[in-house]
């Protein structure tokens, strides 16, 4: 007999008391580790008098701490108030976020001239109203005091006039001598910027442009050029796919355009409104990713297995598609059933791979073409321009620099000294180049070696445009005057090219000549420009949607190379991106550093992921320091990591990012070598040695446990079709048997509620950062996280589940199923916290909200102890002078990001989610001023607005036809711990997986 077992860490699975952090018990303040039995008895022995003395001291201390340590804050009024600014009222500006890595069309919320919040632009067909965690957090980068604040020459402050004069003089001399000039840039999707590059080349004809991406898609570009004749990545349409096969592609977390893909993917997983069908998702990957955690069936594989599986899948499809088979090795996974499913859904399937390997991308292209997916789930007519890096061109450039063939190099939005595998060679090349100019926003690892640092402005201070996909455009506009003496990189290049125009005018001129004639809606350019700037986007129809044909002759030519596979006999090391830190560009952002990784829940570090079984064989334990290929990192036991492999996150080990990001983790970009012209993020036969020491890691979820309760509910699609209440049968029973001695609350007006669809939530963490930005939630640092003092108002709990036999043996602990569950204050109608507060600091409102009066709270924490959901945080934060390290305020500029609609809490109070009550009040007042009723869905808390999958729905449950009310009445709806009769206003929809029901399972319950 088997049953489901739910757990959150390997320590919990083993019933360990450490709960995931070595040497840390559930509450370190009451630790008894190392004490004798008598000492333990004395430690907790007290009488009534001692208790009251302690209580009086703690209450008094909390009051003193919160009242005497408040910093002085000064408000300075406008001397001349700008016409468009009304104090207390926010302005919103459409703009564009693109940092060479991530893209989003956005709305920027500005208060009294300060950008304070980023939202998605709902008019955009790419990201809509959704955003990623990094996009949300990017607003803090504007107020980063470690940004370069003025131009420099050889590390010494200079002014723009001197820098411009000397750079132009040297460029002209180099061009006159026919010397080579290189403009090294990350991927550029701005058509106006590309025109600036052309103007620069016209002024200096010896200029060549090299595109370099720290996380490369070079192999995909090359494969598409070789097989389809298009040097671009197609636009993917996951919403059209009934079957999805992904190979090491974290398309819901970090791969290419995750916000866009998550939105598309969620549409195929939506079972509300009577839907009975959903897509089926297979994931083949080495390390457990956000995407893999959401798959219906996940296969942990070694990197060398990917090609074997694809080759066998190719033959199975080719056999039914009148194409020649290839010579293939044995597959570690039986692909015949998958091939049959794909063939049964021709034109309705999608295969993607995150590998930067030319052979693998060639096979993926062949499979998608044979399955009829081109033009359906992949569109080459509307191809992506997001990635343009050319690994071979970059390698050639570095070689030429070291051969003294490059006379000048200008670097825009790149940092190869940090993220190139052979940084020593690159530094050597810079030393042999006559003129080195950096256009970086910071004096980063590469800019330190430049002769001139001409700092670029932040994107929120700049004009820009973007074309992420062919025919899809967006505009970016400044939302604040430049804080420092910086200048937009495009204006620097225009000036050096002899152009006197500013970049704003330059963009307008480009749009008037190139884009205005392609539309028919506006007869005058000014109207066209103003309306497009207001909307933020322009989407033009394509003249043709013709799709390319796959070149099977090329496949024949390279068939021998395709079939060649080098098996790894040792450990395979995989380099990957985290959802928060990504490629390390925003490493100095404390919000992202303290964002729990969706899978491991670790903050403030990177580490070596290893599976439980492989760790046991190697003799590795949690937090052991291990040196792999010369880099020493702590071990993290990660269920789901493929056996025989380990993985480490990129983006850490910065040395010149700022006081927050410096010296956190280790840089592993140096391990990404070149193979067949492309950077490889898989390393075979990795060497290792154990240091015999440990290093503490901070995790955020090892102290919450299901303890046999039905917190996560799940079922299969087959069971759901037969019974819409499948997996949620207990809900009806609990509701029928519920009884209470309390008088029911009366809500004559609105009663606010929230619904979370566990089928659509992918655990991307965008909502966590959105809540933190909106509500001024403090960052506390690694050590305080280890003390269980993390302040997030919203957390996403991650649960594993495995099948166990009747004696409790775990049968699949190396490949568990994963669940993501957002948890915040449930605003219970029978809130247990309200009864125990001695000063009534947490009352219930007439609209169903559990509110907090911070100036009344004395910090007893009774409410925290009485809350079954553990969603309240005690503010341990203390104010530190500006000359000391302060996590909450990175520096004096960071305070400018604070939302004035939400009080900044001081030490000694309990805080929690408020359903963004400030947003509720804002929309209520707007509707009142306009003389109308509130519209359903008009009020959106920060978490709801940022969600790319629309898994969260907020509204008035008193309205019978509201969206949230219909979801609360869904057969899948249940309340967390509803057997306690807290009557939560937050309801979940049961998770449904598209997997076959295990008919042999006689007993299945939450263990």
Tab-separated table of N, CA, C and O in Angstrom, residues 117-120 122 127-132 136 259 263 752-757 760-761 764-772 774-775 794 796 822 824-825 827 913-920 936-956 963-964 967-968 985-987:
chain	number	residue	atom	x	y	z
A	117	UNK	N	7.205	52.751	-8.181
A	117	UNK	CA	6.621	51.427	-8.406
A	117	UNK	C	6.540	51.159	-9.903
A	117	UNK	O	6.270	52.050	-10.699
A	118	UNK	N	6.787	49.904	-10.273
A	118	UNK	CA	6.706	49.452	-11.661
A	118	UNK	C	5.517	48.504	-11.797
A	118	UNK	O	5.335	47.594	-10.977
A	119	UNK	N	4.718	48.700	-12.829
A	119	UNK	CA	3.625	47.779	-13.152
A	119	UNK	C	3.732	47.385	-14.618
A	119	UNK	O	4.349	48.092	-15.422
A	120	UNK	N	3.127	46.268	-14.970
A	120	UNK	CA	3.084	45.867	-16.365
A	120	UNK	C	2.065	46.690	-17.137
A	120	UNK	O	1.059	47.137	-16.585
A	122	UNK	N	-0.840	46.753	-19.392
A	122	UNK	CA	-1.861	45.783	-19.806
A	122	UNK	C	-2.177	45.853	-21.296
A	122	UNK	O	-2.767	44.926	-21.851
A	127	UNK	N	3.826	41.143	-22.385
A	127	UNK	CA	3.798	40.859	-20.943
A	127	UNK	C	2.498	41.270	-20.268
A	127	UNK	O	2.225	40.852	-19.145
A	128	UNK	N	1.654	42.080	-20.957
A	128	UNK	CA	0.410	42.503	-20.348
A	128	UNK	C	0.661	43.198	-19.023
A	128	UNK	O	1.645	43.919	-18.850
A	129	UNK	N	-0.220	42.981	-18.058
A	129	UNK	CA	-0.068	43.621	-16.753
A	129	UNK	C	0.931	42.893	-15.863
A	129	UNK	O	1.234	43.351	-14.763
A	130	UNK	N	1.453	41.758	-16.314
A	130	UNK	CA	2.387	40.982	-15.515
A	130	UNK	C	3.804	41.522	-15.583
A	130	UNK	O	4.204	42.190	-16.540
A	131	UNK	N	4.559	41.211	-14.557
A	131	UNK	CA	5.970	41.581	-14.503
A	131	UNK	C	6.740	40.449	-13.843
A	131	UNK	O	6.164	39.514	-13.307
A	132	UNK	N	8.053	40.566	-13.872
A	132	UNK	CA	8.912	39.615	-13.165
A	132	UNK	C	9.421	40.268	-11.890
A	132	UNK	O	9.304	41.481	-11.693
A	136	UNK	N	10.172	44.355	-11.267
A	136	UNK	CA	9.631	45.069	-10.121
A	136	UNK	C	10.740	45.733	-9.316
A	136	UNK	O	10.622	46.885	-8.880
A	259	UNK	N	7.926	36.003	-18.433
A	259	UNK	CA	6.642	36.624	-18.100
A	259	UNK	C	5.639	36.367	-19.226
A	259	UNK	O	4.475	36.007	-18.980
A	263	UNK	N	2.298	33.714	-18.868
A	263	UNK	CA	0.940	34.141	-19.193
A	263	UNK	C	0.292	33.196	-20.203
A	263	UNK	O	-0.872	32.806	-20.059
A	752	UNK	N	-14.110	42.280	1.188
A	752	UNK	CA	-13.017	42.018	0.257
A	752	UNK	C	-12.480	40.600	0.432
A	752	UNK	O	-12.305	40.115	1.542
A	753	UNK	N	-12.229	39.964	-0.690
A	753	UNK	CA	-11.712	38.599	-0.674
A	753	UNK	C	-10.740	38.362	-1.813
A	753	UNK	O	-10.658	39.143	-2.766
A	754	UNK	N	-9.999	37.289	-1.705
A	754	UNK	CA	-8.967	36.945	-2.680
A	754	UNK	C	-9.067	35.471	-3.024
A	754	UNK	O	-9.375	34.638	-2.163
A	755	UNK	N	-8.823	35.153	-4.283
A	755	UNK	CA	-8.780	33.759	-4.734
A	755	UNK	C	-7.441	33.497	-5.400
A	755	UNK	O	-6.932	34.346	-6.142
A	756	UNK	N	-6.858	32.326	-5.102
A	756	UNK	CA	-5.579	31.939	-5.705
A	756	UNK	C	-5.747	30.575	-6.367
A	756	UNK	O	-6.064	29.590	-5.692
A	757	UNK	N	-5.544	30.533	-7.669
A	757	UNK	CA	-5.665	29.292	-8.433
A	757	UNK	C	-4.308	28.590	-8.433
A	757	UNK	O	-3.365	29.052	-9.090
A	760	UNK	N	-2.621	27.827	-11.732
A	760	UNK	CA	-2.031	28.887	-12.536
A	760	UNK	C	-0.817	29.529	-11.873
A	760	UNK	O	0.008	30.136	-12.559
A	761	UNK	N	-0.708	29.423	-10.550
A	761	UNK	CA	0.467	29.971	-9.865
A	761	UNK	C	1.677	29.105	-10.180
A	761	UNK	O	1.666	27.903	-9.938
A	764	UNK	N	6.668	32.171	-9.401
A	764	UNK	CA	7.710	33.026	-9.988
A	764	UNK	C	8.231	34.090	-9.026
A	764	UNK	O	9.266	34.694	-9.276
A	765	UNK	N	7.479	34.383	-7.959
A	765	UNK	CA	7.888	35.337	-6.920
A	765	UNK	C	7.733	36.803	-7.307
A	765	UNK	O	8.169	37.684	-6.562
A	766	UNK	N	7.114	37.104	-8.437
A	766	UNK	CA	6.889	38.505	-8.797
A	766	UNK	C	6.020	39.192	-7.756
A	766	UNK	O	6.238	40.364	-7.411
A	767	UNK	N	5.045	38.466	-7.225
A	767	UNK	CA	4.138	39.055	-6.240
A	767	UNK	C	4.856	39.404	-4.945
A	767	UNK	O	4.500	40.375	-4.265
A	768	UNK	N	5.865	38.625	-4.575
A	768	UNK	CA	6.593	38.870	-3.334
A	768	UNK	C	7.311	40.217	-3.400
A	768	UNK	O	7.248	41.029	-2.466
A	769	UNK	N	8.008	40.463	-4.510
A	769	UNK	CA	8.714	41.739	-4.669
A	769	UNK	C	7.727	42.883	-4.839
A	769	UNK	O	7.926	43.978	-4.297
A	770	UNK	N	6.640	42.657	-5.582
A	770	UNK	CA	5.641	43.707	-5.776
A	770	UNK	C	5.074	44.161	-4.436
A	770	UNK	O	4.901	45.355	-4.186
A	771	UNK	N	4.797	43.206	-3.556
A	771	UNK	CA	4.301	43.525	-2.218
A	771	UNK	C	5.345	44.282	-1.425
A	771	UNK	O	5.037	45.254	-0.721
A	772	UNK	N	6.598	43.877	-1.538
A	772	UNK	CA	7.671	44.527	-0.791
A	772	UNK	C	7.845	45.981	-1.227
A	772	UNK	O	8.015	46.876	-0.389
A	774	UNK	N	5.561	47.927	-2.818
A	774	UNK	CA	4.347	48.694	-2.540
A	774	UNK	C	4.219	49.056	-1.070
A	774	UNK	O	3.778	50.163	-0.732
A	775	UNK	N	4.601	48.144	-0.186
A	775	UNK	CA	4.311	48.305	1.239
A	775	UNK	C	5.533	48.612	2.100
A	775	UNK	O	5.476	48.466	3.321
A	794	UNK	N	4.190	38.598	2.205
A	794	UNK	CA	3.670	37.521	1.364
A	794	UNK	C	4.803	36.531	1.132
A	794	UNK	O	5.901	36.927	0.770
A	796	UNK	N	5.776	32.506	-0.576
A	796	UNK	CA	5.292	31.410	-1.419
A	796	UNK	C	5.863	30.122	-0.854
A	796	UNK	O	7.057	29.838	-1.005
A	822	UNK	N	1.105	30.569	-2.519
A	822	UNK	CA	1.251	31.896	-1.913
A	822	UNK	C	0.439	31.979	-0.622
A	822	UNK	O	-0.707	31.520	-0.565
A	824	UNK	N	-0.488	34.788	2.526
A	824	UNK	CA	-0.433	36.093	3.173
A	824	UNK	C	-1.549	36.131	4.211
A	824	UNK	O	-2.205	35.106	4.452
A	825	UNK	N	-1.779	37.259	4.846
A	825	UNK	CA	-2.867	37.361	5.813
A	825	UNK	C	-4.179	36.979	5.145
A	825	UNK	O	-4.493	37.450	4.047
A	827	UNK	N	-7.181	37.522	6.403
A	827	UNK	CA	-8.254	38.450	6.769
A	827	UNK	C	-9.509	37.684	7.189
A	827	UNK	O	-10.591	37.848	6.631
A	913	UNK	N	0.233	41.658	5.878
A	913	UNK	CA	-0.511	42.037	4.664
A	913	UNK	C	-1.797	42.776	5.023
A	913	UNK	O	-2.496	42.413	5.969
A	914	UNK	N	-2.100	43.815	4.252
A	914	UNK	CA	-3.323	44.594	4.473
A	914	UNK	C	-4.266	44.521	3.283
A	914	UNK	O	-5.227	45.287	3.211
A	915	UNK	N	-4.012	43.585	2.344
A	915	UNK	CA	-4.726	43.564	1.052
A	915	UNK	C	-4.533	44.899	0.339
A	915	UNK	O	-5.397	45.349	-0.397
A	916	UNK	N	-3.399	45.569	0.606
A	916	UNK	CA	-3.097	46.889	0.030
A	916	UNK	C	-4.283	47.831	0.240
A	916	UNK	O	-4.876	48.355	-0.714
A	917	UNK	N	-4.624	48.051	1.495
A	917	UNK	CA	-5.795	48.863	1.831
A	917	UNK	C	-5.686	50.263	1.251
A	917	UNK	O	-6.707	50.906	0.940
A	918	UNK	N	-4.451	50.757	1.059
A	918	UNK	CA	-4.282	52.081	0.468
A	918	UNK	C	-4.792	52.104	-0.972
A	918	UNK	O	-5.328	53.116	-1.438
A	919	UNK	N	-4.647	50.983	-1.669
A	919	UNK	CA	-5.170	50.903	-3.046
A	919	UNK	C	-6.698	50.799	-3.039
A	919	UNK	O	-7.357	51.321	-3.937
A	920	UNK	N	-7.237	50.112	-2.053
A	920	UNK	CA	-8.693	50.019	-1.932
A	920	UNK	C	-9.278	51.408	-1.728
A	920	UNK	O	-10.241	51.813	-2.399
A	936	UNK	N	-15.957	45.738	-10.951
A	936	UNK	CA	-15.355	44.479	-10.525
A	936	UNK	C	-13.952	44.361	-11.101
A	936	UNK	O	-13.754	44.537	-12.309
A	937	UNK	N	-12.995	44.084	-10.257
A	937	UNK	CA	-11.608	43.954	-10.699
A	937	UNK	C	-10.866	45.258	-10.785
A	937	UNK	O	-9.675	45.282	-11.128
A	938	UNK	N	-11.530	46.381	-10.471
A	938	UNK	CA	-10.877	47.685	-10.551
A	938	UNK	C	-9.789	47.822	-9.488
A	938	UNK	O	-8.741	48.414	-9.725
A	939	UNK	N	-10.048	47.278	-8.305
A	939	UNK	CA	-9.061	47.318	-7.232
A	939	UNK	C	-8.142	46.117	-7.369
A	939	UNK	O	-8.600	44.969	-7.396
A	940	UNK	N	-6.857	46.392	-7.450
A	940	UNK	CA	-5.875	45.324	-7.571
A	940	UNK	C	-4.740	45.546	-6.574
A	940	UNK	O	-3.935	46.464	-6.746
A	941	UNK	N	-4.672	44.729	-5.519
A	941	UNK	CA	-3.484	44.785	-4.662
A	941	UNK	C	-2.224	44.522	-5.482
A	941	UNK	O	-2.289	43.998	-6.604
A	942	UNK	N	-1.085	44.879	-4.933
A	942	UNK	CA	0.176	44.776	-5.681
A	942	UNK	C	0.432	43.364	-6.183
A	942	UNK	O	0.898	43.160	-7.306
A	943	UNK	N	0.134	42.364	-5.341
A	943	UNK	CA	0.389	40.977	-5.745
A	943	UNK	C	-0.474	40.580	-6.928
A	943	UNK	O	-0.029	39.864	-7.835
A	944	UNK	N	-1.727	41.025	-6.930
A	944	UNK	CA	-2.659	40.680	-8.009
A	944	UNK	C	-2.222	41.329	-9.316
A	944	UNK	O	-2.204	40.698	-10.373
A	945	UNK	N	-1.848	42.609	-9.244
A	945	UNK	CA	-1.510	43.348	-10.449
A	945	UNK	C	-0.241	42.825	-11.100
A	945	UNK	O	-0.117	42.823	-12.324
A	946	UNK	N	0.697	42.340	-10.306
A	946	UNK	CA	1.986	41.915	-10.861
A	946	UNK	C	1.965	40.499	-11.418
A	946	UNK	O	2.866	40.125	-12.164
A	947	UNK	N	0.952	39.702	-11.061
A	947	UNK	CA	0.955	38.281	-11.413
A	947	UNK	C	0.838	38.075	-12.919
A	947	UNK	O	-0.174	38.453	-13.522
A	948	UNK	N	1.828	37.471	-13.566
A	948	UNK	CA	1.766	37.281	-15.023
A	948	UNK	C	0.752	36.226	-15.462
A	948	UNK	O	0.341	36.213	-16.619
A	949	UNK	N	0.354	35.332	-14.552
A	949	UNK	CA	-0.569	34.254	-14.913
A	949	UNK	C	-2.000	34.532	-14.486
A	949	UNK	O	-2.892	33.720	-14.754
A	950	UNK	N	-2.230	35.659	-13.817
A	950	UNK	CA	-3.550	36.017	-13.291
A	950	UNK	C	-4.093	34.911	-12.393
A	950	UNK	O	-5.294	34.599	-12.403
A	951	UNK	N	-3.187	34.333	-11.603
A	951	UNK	CA	-3.598	33.299	-10.651
A	951	UNK	C	-4.341	33.897	-9.473
A	951	UNK	O	-5.094	33.190	-8.793
A	952	UNK	N	-4.132	35.192	-9.206
A	952	UNK	CA	-4.758	35.852	-8.074
A	952	UNK	C	-5.884	36.750	-8.560
A	952	UNK	O	-5.694	37.546	-9.499
A	953	UNK	N	-7.041	36.640	-7.938
A	953	UNK	CA	-8.200	37.465	-8.284
A	953	UNK	C	-8.727	38.089	-7.000
A	953	UNK	O	-8.969	37.392	-6.007
A	954	UNK	N	-8.903	39.418	-7.016
A	954	UNK	CA	-9.345	40.151	-5.837
A	954	UNK	C	-10.661	40.855	-6.143
A	954	UNK	O	-10.897	41.302	-7.272
A	955	UNK	N	-11.506	40.954	-5.138
A	955	UNK	CA	-12.757	41.668	-5.354
A	955	UNK	C	-13.679	41.594	-4.157
A	955	UNK	O	-13.298	41.176	-3.059
A	956	UNK	N	-14.913	42.008	-4.404
A	956	UNK	CA	-15.941	42.082	-3.368
A	956	UNK	C	-16.770	40.803	-3.396
A	956	UNK	O	-17.491	40.545	-4.361
A	963	UNK	N	-15.906	38.284	-9.991
A	963	UNK	CA	-15.002	37.182	-10.339
A	963	UNK	C	-14.568	36.409	-9.111
A	963	UNK	O	-14.552	35.173	-9.111
A	964	UNK	N	-14.238	37.133	-8.057
A	964	UNK	CA	-13.743	36.446	-6.864
A	964	UNK	C	-14.845	35.614	-6.223
A	964	UNK	O	-14.591	34.524	-5.686
A	967	UNK	N	-15.192	32.348	-8.087
A	967	UNK	CA	-14.089	31.437	-7.781
A	967	UNK	C	-14.219	30.854	-6.374
A	967	UNK	O	-13.852	29.711	-6.135
A	968	UNK	N	-14.737	31.635	-5.446
A	968	UNK	CA	-14.955	31.123	-4.098
A	968	UNK	C	-16.020	30.038	-4.075
A	968	UNK	O	-16.031	29.195	-3.165
A	985	UNK	N	-10.892	35.001	4.253
A	985	UNK	CA	-11.363	35.670	3.035
A	985	UNK	C	-10.519	35.296	1.824
A	985	UNK	O	-10.748	35.809	0.734
A	986	UNK	N	-9.532	34.455	2.038
A	986	UNK	CA	-8.673	33.968	0.957
A	986	UNK	C	-8.997	32.497	0.712
A	986	UNK	O	-8.977	31.685	1.637
A	987	UNK	N	-9.290	32.164	-0.550
A	987	UNK	CA	-9.614	30.786	-0.908
A	987	UNK	C	-8.667	30.320	-2.015
A	987	UNK	O	-8.259	31.106	-2.877
